CSV table of C-alpha atoms in Angstrom, one decimal:
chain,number,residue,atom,x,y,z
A,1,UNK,CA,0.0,0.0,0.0
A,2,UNK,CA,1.7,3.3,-1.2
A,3,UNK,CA,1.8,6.7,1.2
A,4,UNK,CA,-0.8,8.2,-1.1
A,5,UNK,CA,-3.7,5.0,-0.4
A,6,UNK,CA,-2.8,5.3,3.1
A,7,UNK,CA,-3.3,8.7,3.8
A,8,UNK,CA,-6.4,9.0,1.8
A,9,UNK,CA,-7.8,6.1,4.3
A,10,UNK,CA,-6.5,8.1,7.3
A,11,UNK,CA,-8.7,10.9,5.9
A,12,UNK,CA,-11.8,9.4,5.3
A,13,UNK,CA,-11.7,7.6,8.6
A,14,UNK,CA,-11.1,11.3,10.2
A,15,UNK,CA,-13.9,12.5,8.4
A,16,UNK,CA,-16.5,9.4,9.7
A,17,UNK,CA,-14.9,10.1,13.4
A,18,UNK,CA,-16.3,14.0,12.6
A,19,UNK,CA,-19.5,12.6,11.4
A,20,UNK,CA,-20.2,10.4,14.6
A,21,UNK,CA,-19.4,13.3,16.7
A,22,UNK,CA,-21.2,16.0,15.1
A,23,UNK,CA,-24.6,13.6,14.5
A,24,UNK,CA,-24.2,13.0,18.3
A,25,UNK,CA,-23.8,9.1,17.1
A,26,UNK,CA,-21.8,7.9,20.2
A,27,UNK,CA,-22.1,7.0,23.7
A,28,UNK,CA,-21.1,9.4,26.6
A,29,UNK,CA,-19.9,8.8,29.7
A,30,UNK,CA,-19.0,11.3,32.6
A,31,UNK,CA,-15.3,10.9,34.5
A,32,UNK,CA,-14.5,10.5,37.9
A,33,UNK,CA,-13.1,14.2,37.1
A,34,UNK,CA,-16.2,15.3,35.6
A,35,UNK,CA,-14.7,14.9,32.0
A,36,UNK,CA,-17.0,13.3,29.3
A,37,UNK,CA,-15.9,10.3,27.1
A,38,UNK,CA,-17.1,9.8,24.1
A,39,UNK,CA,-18.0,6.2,22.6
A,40,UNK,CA,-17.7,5.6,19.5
A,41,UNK,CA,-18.6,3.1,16.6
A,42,UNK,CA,-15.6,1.4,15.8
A,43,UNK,CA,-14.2,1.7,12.2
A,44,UNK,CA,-13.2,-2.1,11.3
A,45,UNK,CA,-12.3,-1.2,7.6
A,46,UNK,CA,-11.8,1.2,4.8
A,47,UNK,CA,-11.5,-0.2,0.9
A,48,UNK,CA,-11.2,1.6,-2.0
A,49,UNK,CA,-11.7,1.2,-5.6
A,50,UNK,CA,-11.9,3.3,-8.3
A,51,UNK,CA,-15.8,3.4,-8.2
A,52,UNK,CA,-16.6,3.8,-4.6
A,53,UNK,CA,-15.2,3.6,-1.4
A,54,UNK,CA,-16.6,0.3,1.7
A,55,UNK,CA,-16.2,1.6,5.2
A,56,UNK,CA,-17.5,-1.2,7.8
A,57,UNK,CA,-18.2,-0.3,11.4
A,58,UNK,CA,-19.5,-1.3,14.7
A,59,UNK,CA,-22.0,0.4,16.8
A,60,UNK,CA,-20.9,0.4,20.6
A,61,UNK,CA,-23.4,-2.1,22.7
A,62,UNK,CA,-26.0,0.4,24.6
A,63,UNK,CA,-26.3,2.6,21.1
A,64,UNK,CA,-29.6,3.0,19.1
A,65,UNK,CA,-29.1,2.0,15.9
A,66,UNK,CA,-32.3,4.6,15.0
A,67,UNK,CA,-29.4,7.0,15.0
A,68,UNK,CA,-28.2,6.0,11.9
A,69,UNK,CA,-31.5,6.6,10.3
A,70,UNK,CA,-32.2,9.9,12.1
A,71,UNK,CA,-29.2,11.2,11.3
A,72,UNK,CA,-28.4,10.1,8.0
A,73,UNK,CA,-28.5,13.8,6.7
A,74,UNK,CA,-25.1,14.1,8.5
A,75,UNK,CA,-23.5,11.2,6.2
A,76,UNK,CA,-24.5,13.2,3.8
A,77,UNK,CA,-23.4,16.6,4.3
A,78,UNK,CA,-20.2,15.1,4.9
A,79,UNK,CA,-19.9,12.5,1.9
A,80,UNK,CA,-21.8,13.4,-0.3
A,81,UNK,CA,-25.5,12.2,-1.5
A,82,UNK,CA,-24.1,9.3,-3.6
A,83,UNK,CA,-24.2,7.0,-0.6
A,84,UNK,CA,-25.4,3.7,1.0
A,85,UNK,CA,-26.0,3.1,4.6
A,86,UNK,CA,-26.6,-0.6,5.0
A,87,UNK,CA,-26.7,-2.9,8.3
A,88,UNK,CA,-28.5,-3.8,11.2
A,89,UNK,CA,-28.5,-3.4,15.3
A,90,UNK,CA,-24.6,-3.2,15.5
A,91,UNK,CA,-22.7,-4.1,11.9
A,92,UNK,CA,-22.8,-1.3,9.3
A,93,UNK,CA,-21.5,-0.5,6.0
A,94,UNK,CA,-21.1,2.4,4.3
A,95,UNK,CA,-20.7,2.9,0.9
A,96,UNK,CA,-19.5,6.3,-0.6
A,97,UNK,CA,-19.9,6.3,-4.4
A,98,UNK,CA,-17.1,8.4,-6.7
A,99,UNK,CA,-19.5,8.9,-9.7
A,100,UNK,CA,-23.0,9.8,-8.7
A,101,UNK,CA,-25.9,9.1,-10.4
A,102,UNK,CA,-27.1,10.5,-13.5
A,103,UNK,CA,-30.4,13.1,-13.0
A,104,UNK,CA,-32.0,11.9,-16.0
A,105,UNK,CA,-31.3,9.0,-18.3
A,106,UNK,CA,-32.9,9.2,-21.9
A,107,UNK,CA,-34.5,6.1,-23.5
A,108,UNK,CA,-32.7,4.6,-26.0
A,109,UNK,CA,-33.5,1.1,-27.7
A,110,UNK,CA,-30.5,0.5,-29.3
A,111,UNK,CA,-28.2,1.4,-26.4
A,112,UNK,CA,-30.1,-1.3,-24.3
A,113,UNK,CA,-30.4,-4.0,-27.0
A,114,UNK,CA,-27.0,-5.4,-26.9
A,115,UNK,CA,-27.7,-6.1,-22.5
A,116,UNK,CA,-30.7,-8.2,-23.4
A,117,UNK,CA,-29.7,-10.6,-26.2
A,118,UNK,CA,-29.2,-13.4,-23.7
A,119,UNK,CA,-32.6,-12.8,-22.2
A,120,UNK,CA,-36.0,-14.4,-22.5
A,121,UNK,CA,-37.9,-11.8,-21.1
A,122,UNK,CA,-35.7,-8.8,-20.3
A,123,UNK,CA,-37.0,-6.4,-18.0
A,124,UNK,CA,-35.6,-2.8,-18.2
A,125,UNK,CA,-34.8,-1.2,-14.7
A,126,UNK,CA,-32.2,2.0,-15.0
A,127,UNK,CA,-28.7,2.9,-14.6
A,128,UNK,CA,-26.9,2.6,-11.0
A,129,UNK,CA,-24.1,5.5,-9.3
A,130,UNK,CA,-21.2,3.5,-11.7
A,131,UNK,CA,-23.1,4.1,-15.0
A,132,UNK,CA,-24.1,0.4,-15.2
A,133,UNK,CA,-27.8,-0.7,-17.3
A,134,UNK,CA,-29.4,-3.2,-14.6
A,135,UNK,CA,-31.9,-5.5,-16.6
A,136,UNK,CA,-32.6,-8.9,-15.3
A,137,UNK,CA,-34.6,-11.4,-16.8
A,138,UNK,CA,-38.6,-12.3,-15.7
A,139,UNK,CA,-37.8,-16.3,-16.4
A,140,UNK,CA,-35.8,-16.0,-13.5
A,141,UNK,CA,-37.2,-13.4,-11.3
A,142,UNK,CA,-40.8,-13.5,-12.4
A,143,UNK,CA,-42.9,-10.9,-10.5
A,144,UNK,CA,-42.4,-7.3,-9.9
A,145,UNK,CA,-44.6,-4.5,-7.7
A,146,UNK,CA,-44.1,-0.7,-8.6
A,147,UNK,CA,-44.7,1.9,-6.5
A,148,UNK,CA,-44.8,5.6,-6.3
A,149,UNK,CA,-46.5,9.0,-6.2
A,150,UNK,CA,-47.8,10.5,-8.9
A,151,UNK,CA,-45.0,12.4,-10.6
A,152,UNK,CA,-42.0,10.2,-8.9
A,153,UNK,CA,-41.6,8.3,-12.2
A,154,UNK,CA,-43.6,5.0,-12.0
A,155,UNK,CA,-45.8,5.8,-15.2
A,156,UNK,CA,-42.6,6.3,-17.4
A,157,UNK,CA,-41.3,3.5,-15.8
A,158,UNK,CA,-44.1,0.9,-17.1
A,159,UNK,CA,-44.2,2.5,-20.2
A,160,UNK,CA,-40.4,1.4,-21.3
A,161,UNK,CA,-40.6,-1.7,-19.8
A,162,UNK,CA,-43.8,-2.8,-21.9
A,163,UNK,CA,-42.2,-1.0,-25.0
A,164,UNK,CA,-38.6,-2.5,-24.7
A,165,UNK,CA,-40.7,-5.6,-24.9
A,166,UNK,CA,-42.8,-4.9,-27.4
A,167,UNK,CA,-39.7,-4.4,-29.5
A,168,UNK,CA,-37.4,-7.5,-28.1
A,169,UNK,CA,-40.5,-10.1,-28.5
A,170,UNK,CA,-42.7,-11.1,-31.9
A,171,UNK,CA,-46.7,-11.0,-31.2
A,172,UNK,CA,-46.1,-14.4,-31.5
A,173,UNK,CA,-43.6,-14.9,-29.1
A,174,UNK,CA,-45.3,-12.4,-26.4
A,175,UNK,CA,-48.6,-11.8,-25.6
A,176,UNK,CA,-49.2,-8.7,-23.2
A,177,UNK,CA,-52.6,-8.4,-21.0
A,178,UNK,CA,-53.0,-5.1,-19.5
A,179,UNK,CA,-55.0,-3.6,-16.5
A,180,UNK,CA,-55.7,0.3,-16.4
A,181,UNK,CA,-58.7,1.1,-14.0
A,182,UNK,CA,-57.2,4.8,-13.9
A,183,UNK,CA,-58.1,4.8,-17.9
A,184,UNK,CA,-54.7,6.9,-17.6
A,185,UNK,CA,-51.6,4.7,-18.3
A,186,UNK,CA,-52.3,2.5,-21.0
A,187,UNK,CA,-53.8,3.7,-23.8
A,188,UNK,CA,-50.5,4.1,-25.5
A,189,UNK,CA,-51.1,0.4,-26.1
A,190,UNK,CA,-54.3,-0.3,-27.6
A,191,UNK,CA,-53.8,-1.5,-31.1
A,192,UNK,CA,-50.6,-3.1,-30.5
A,193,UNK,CA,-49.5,-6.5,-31.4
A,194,UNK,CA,-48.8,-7.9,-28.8
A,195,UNK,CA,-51.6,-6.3,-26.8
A,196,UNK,CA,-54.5,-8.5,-25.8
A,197,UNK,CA,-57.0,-6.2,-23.9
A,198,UNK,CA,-56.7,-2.9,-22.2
A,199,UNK,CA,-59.0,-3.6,-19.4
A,200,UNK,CA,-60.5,-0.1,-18.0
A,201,UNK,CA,-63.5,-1.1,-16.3
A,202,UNK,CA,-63.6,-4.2,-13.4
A,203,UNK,CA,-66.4,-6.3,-15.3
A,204,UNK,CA,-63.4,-6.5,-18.3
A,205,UNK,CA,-60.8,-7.7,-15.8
A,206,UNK,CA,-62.9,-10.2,-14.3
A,207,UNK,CA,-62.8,-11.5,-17.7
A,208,UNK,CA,-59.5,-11.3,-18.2
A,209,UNK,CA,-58.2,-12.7,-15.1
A,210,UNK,CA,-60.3,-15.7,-16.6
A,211,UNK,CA,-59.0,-16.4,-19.5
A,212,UNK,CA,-55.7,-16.4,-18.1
A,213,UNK,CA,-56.2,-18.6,-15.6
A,214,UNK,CA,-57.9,-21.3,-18.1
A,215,UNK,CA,-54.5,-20.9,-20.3
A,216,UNK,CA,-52.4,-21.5,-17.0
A,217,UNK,CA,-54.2,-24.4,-16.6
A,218,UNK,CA,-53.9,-25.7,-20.5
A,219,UNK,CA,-50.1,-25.2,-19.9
A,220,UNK,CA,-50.2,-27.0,-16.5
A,221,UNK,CA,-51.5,-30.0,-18.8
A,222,UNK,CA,-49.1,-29.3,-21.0
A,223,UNK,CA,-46.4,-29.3,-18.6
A,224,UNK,CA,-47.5,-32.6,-17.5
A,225,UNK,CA,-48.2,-34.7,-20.7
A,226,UNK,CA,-44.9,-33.4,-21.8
A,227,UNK,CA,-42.8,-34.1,-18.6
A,228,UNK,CA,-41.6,-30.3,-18.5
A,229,UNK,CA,-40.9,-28.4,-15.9
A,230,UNK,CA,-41.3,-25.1,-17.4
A,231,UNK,CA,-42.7,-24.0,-20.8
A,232,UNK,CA,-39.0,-23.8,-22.4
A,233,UNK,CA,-38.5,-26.5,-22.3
A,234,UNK,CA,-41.8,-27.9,-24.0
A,235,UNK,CA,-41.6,-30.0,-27.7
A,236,UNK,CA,-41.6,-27.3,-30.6
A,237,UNK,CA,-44.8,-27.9,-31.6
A,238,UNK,CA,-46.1,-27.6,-28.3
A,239,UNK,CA,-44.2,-23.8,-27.5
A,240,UNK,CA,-46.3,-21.3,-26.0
A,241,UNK,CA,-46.0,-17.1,-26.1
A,242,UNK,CA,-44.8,-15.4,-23.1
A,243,UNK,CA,-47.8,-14.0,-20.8
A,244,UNK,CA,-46.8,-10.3,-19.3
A,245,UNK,CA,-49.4,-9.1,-17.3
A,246,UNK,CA,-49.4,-5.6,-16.1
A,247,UNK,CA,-51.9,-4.1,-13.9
A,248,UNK,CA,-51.8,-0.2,-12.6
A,249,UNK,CA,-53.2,0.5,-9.5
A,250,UNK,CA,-54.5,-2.7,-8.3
A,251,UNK,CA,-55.4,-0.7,-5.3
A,252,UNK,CA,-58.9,-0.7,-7.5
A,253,UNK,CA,-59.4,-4.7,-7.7
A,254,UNK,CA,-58.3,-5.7,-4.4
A,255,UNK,CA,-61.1,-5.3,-2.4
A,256,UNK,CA,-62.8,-8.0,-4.9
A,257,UNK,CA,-62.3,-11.2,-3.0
A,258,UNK,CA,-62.2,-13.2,-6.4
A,259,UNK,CA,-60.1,-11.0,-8.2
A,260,UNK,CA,-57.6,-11.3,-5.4
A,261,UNK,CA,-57.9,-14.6,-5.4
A,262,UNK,CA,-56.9,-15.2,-8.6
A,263,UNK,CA,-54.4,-12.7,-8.7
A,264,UNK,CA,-52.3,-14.2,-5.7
A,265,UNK,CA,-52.7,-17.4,-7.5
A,266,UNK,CA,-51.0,-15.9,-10.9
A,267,UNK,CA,-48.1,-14.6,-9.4
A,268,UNK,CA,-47.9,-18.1,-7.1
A,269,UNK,CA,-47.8,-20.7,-10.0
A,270,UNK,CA,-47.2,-18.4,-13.2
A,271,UNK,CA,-43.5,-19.0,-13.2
A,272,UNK,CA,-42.8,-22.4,-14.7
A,273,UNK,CA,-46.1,-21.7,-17.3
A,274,UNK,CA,-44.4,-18.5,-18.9
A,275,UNK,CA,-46.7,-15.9,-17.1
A,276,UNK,CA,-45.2,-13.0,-15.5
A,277,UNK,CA,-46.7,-10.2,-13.3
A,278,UNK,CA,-46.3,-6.4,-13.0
A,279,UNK,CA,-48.1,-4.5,-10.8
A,280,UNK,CA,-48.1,-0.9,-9.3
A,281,UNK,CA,-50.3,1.3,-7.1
A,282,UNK,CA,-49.5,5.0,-5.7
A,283,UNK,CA,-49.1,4.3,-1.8
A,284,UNK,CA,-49.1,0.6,-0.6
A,285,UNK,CA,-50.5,-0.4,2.4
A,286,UNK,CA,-50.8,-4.0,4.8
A,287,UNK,CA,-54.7,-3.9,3.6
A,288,UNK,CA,-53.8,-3.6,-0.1
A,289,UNK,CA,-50.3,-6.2,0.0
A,290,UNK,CA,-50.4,-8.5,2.5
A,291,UNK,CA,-47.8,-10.3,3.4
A,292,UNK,CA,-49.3,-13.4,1.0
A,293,UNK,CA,-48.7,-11.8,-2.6
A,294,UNK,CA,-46.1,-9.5,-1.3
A,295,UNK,CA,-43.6,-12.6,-0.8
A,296,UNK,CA,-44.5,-13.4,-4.4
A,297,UNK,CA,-43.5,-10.4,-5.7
A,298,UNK,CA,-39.8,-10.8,-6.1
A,299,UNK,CA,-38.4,-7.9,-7.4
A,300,UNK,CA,-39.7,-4.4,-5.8
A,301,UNK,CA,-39.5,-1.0,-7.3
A,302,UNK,CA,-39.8,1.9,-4.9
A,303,UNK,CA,-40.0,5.5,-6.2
A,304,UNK,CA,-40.6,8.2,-4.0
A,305,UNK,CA,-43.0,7.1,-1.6
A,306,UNK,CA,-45.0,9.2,1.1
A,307,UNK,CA,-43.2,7.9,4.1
A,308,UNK,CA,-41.1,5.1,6.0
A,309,UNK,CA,-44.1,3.6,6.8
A,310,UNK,CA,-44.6,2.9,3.0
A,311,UNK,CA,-41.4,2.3,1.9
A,312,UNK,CA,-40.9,-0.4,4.2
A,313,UNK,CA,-43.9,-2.4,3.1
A,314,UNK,CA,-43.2,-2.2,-0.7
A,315,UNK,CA,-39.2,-3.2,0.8
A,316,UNK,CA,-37.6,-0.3,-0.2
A,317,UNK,CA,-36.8,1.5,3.2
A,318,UNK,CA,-35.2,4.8,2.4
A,319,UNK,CA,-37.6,5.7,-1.2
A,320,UNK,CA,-39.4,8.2,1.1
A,321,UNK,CA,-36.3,10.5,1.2
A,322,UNK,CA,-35.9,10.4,-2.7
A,323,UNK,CA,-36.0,14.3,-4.0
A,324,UNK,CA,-39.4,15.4,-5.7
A,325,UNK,CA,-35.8,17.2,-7.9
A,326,UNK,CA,-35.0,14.0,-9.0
A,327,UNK,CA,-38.0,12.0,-10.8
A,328,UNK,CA,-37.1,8.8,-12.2
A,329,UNK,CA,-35.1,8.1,-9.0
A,330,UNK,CA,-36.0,4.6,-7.1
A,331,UNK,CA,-34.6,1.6,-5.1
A,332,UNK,CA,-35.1,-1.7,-6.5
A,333,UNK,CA,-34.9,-4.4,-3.9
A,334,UNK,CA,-33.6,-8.1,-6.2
A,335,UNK,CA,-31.0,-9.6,-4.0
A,336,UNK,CA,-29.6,-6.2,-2.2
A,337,UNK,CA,-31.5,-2.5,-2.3
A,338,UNK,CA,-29.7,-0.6,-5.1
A,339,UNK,CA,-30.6,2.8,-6.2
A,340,UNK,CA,-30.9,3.5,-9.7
A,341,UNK,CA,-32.3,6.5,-12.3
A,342,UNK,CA,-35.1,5.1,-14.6
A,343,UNK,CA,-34.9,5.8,-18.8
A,344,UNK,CA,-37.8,8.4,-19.3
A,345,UNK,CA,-39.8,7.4,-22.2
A,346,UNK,CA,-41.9,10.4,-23.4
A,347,UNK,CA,-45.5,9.8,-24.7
A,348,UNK,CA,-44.4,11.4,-27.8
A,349,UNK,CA,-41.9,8.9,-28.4
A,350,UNK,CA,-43.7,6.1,-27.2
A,351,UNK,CA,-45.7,6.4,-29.5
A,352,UNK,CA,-43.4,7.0,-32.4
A,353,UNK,CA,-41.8,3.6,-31.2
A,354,UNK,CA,-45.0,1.5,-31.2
A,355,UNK,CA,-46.5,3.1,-34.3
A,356,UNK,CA,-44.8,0.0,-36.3
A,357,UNK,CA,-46.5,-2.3,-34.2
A,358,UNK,CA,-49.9,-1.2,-34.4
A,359,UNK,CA,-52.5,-3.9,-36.6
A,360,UNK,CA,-55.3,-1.6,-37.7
A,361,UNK,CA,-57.6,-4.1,-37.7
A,362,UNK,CA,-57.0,-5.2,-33.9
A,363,UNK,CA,-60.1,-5.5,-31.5
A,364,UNK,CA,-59.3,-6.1,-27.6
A,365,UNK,CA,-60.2,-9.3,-26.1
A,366,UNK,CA,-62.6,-8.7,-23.9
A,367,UNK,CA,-63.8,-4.8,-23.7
A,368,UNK,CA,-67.1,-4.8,-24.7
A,369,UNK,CA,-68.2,-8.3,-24.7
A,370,UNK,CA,-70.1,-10.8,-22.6
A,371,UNK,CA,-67.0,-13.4,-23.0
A,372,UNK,CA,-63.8,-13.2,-24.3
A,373,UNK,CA,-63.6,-13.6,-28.1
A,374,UNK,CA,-61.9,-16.9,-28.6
A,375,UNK,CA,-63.7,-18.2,-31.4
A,376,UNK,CA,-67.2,-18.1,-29.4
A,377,UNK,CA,-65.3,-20.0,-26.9
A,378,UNK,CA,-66.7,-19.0,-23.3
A,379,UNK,CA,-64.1,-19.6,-20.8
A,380,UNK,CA,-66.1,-21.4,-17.7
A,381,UNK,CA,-65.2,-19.7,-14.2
A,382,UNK,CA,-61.8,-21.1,-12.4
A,383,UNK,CA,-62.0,-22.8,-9.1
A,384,UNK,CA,-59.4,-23.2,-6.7
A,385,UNK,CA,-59.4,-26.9,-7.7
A,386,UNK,CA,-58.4,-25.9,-11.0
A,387,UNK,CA,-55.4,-24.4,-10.1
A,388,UNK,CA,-54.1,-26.4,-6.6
A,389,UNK,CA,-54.7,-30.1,-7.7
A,390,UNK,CA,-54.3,-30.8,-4.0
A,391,UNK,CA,-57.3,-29.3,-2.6
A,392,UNK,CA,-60.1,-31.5,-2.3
């Protein structure tokens, strides 16, 4: 380790010693000579690489770890904002990024296409504090809940995810099923391809929610005849499309006990049959995600929320202190929480985007009808029996 590396650890472990002290994060005891001693954490570690810098420390036993929380403002004013505060009741690390992240992050197609070739069903997230494209694939991590206030970047959000796919899937490849009860979000959609249904009223979704659970049945048979385990690896004349099914503000269909139903029951079994979830709502609550569907939903996006209270139920403790200056910003919770700066897809070129895709003589699924249009096939109502073999 050369003189240079050295002192530039001695620095920064002089300027966490200043930040304990002046957030008032320390013990204190009083002398026998009426002197005070302070307590501090104890600094284990400090690594550096060229992206960031890894400070680990120790709380003293006897200190409320609430500090940290509290007085998180200090880190900040003496770091920087591009930092990560990560731990629990004594062990902490601290991570001070070099680059911060970017305050807005155009869409662009064809810089994303080359991260998604070896994907089945890429899902778009953002770009993290060392100017890395995080994408993961639904195959693998198959269910996702948005959240966020209006404003905080959710809409754009769902709107280059569904067109990223749009452009990386065929119609016959991908078929999309989509949710809107705001009769806000979607309509950029209607007359796509891919697009099944744009469901705006309840009645629709019923419907919809239907239909897809008869097709996760077929390809539960399917499965089964064939010996698979999950729809890749079906014969070829047996493959099936993708199912992505994106709902905004389910808020609006979870107080209907069968709707719930069968949603928890999606996102449960829709895995290994090739359909995927993603849903959203403004301000989450226990009511709205109970701890059921919520451990289904893998992967968790949190834009600015209203509070802790919030954040902390979607799993994204620290989205309520995201800037109203910074939209796009979130905290995606996959393995670890990682903040990252969404790609803003404008309406205006969403639409130019999609405008190759749209069939002028499509018709939606299911607005409009008494059953879904499958050939004047009427898909009989699900039971759970239908679903869970097991149940008797």
């Amino acid at each position: 380790m050369n003189f240079k590396t050295t002192w530039a650890k001695l620095k920064t472990r002089k300027k966490l010693i200043d930040c304990f002290k002046s957030g008032g994060i320390h013990l204190t005891y009083e002398m026998s000579d009426k002197t005070k001693r302070l307590i501090l954490p104890k600094i284990h570690s400090v690594d550096s690489t060229d992206n960031s810098t890894t400070i680990i420390f120790s709380l003293p036993n006897g200190l409320d770890p609430k500090l940290l929380q509290k007085h998180f403002y200090v880190f900040q004013q003496h770091f920087g904002k591009s930092i990560e505060l990560e731990g629990e009741y004594k062990k902490y690390v601290l991570t001070i990024h070099h680059t911060s992240l970017t305050k807005s992050l155009k869409y662009n197609y064809e810089a994303l296409s080359p991260l998604l070739s070896d994907l089945d069903v890429p899902i778009v997230c953002g770009k993290d504090s060392n100017g890395n494209i995080m994408v993961y694939d639904a195959i693998t991590e198959p269910n996702c809940l948005i959240s966020g206030e209006p404003g905080a970047g959710k809409s754009t959000q769902l709107r280059s995810i569904l067109t990223t796919l749009i452009k990386y899937k065929s119609p016959d490849n991908l078929h999309i099923y989509l949710g809107d009860l705001k009769m806000s979000e979607f309509f950029l959609f209607k007359g796509i391809q891919h697009v099944k249904s744009v469901c705006i009223y309840p009645q629709d979704m019923a419907r919809m929610l239907d239909h897809i659970h008869a097709e996760m049945k077929r390809r539960g048979e399917l499965l089964n005849k064939h010996e698979a385990t999950h729809v890749n690896n079906l014969p070829a004349f047996a493959k099936v499309p993708y199912i992505v099914l994106a709902i905004d503000e389910i808020v609006m269909i979870m107080d209907d006990k069968e709707m719930k139903k069968q949603l928890v029951q999606l996102v449960a079994l829709g895995r290994a049959l090739g359909i995927y979830c993603i849903l959203s709502l403004q301000r989450p609550s226990h009511d709205i995600l109970d701890t059921k569907i919520r451990g289904l939903l893998t992967v968790r996006m949190g834009f600015r929320t209203t509070d802790l209270s919030n954040s902390r139920i979607i799993g994204t403790p620290g989205s309520e202190k995201i800037s109203r200056e910074t939209p796009g910003r979130f905290l995606i919770k996959r393995d670890e929480l990682t903040e990252l700066q969404a790609p803003y897809l404008t309406e205006s070129k969403a639409r130019e985007i999609l405008a190759e895709y749209k069939d002028e003589g499509w018709t939606d699924m299911f607005v409009g009808s008494n059953s879904p249009k499958m050939g004047g096939i009427k898909i009989e109502q699900l039971t759970e029996e239908d679903v869970f073999n097991d149940v008797k």
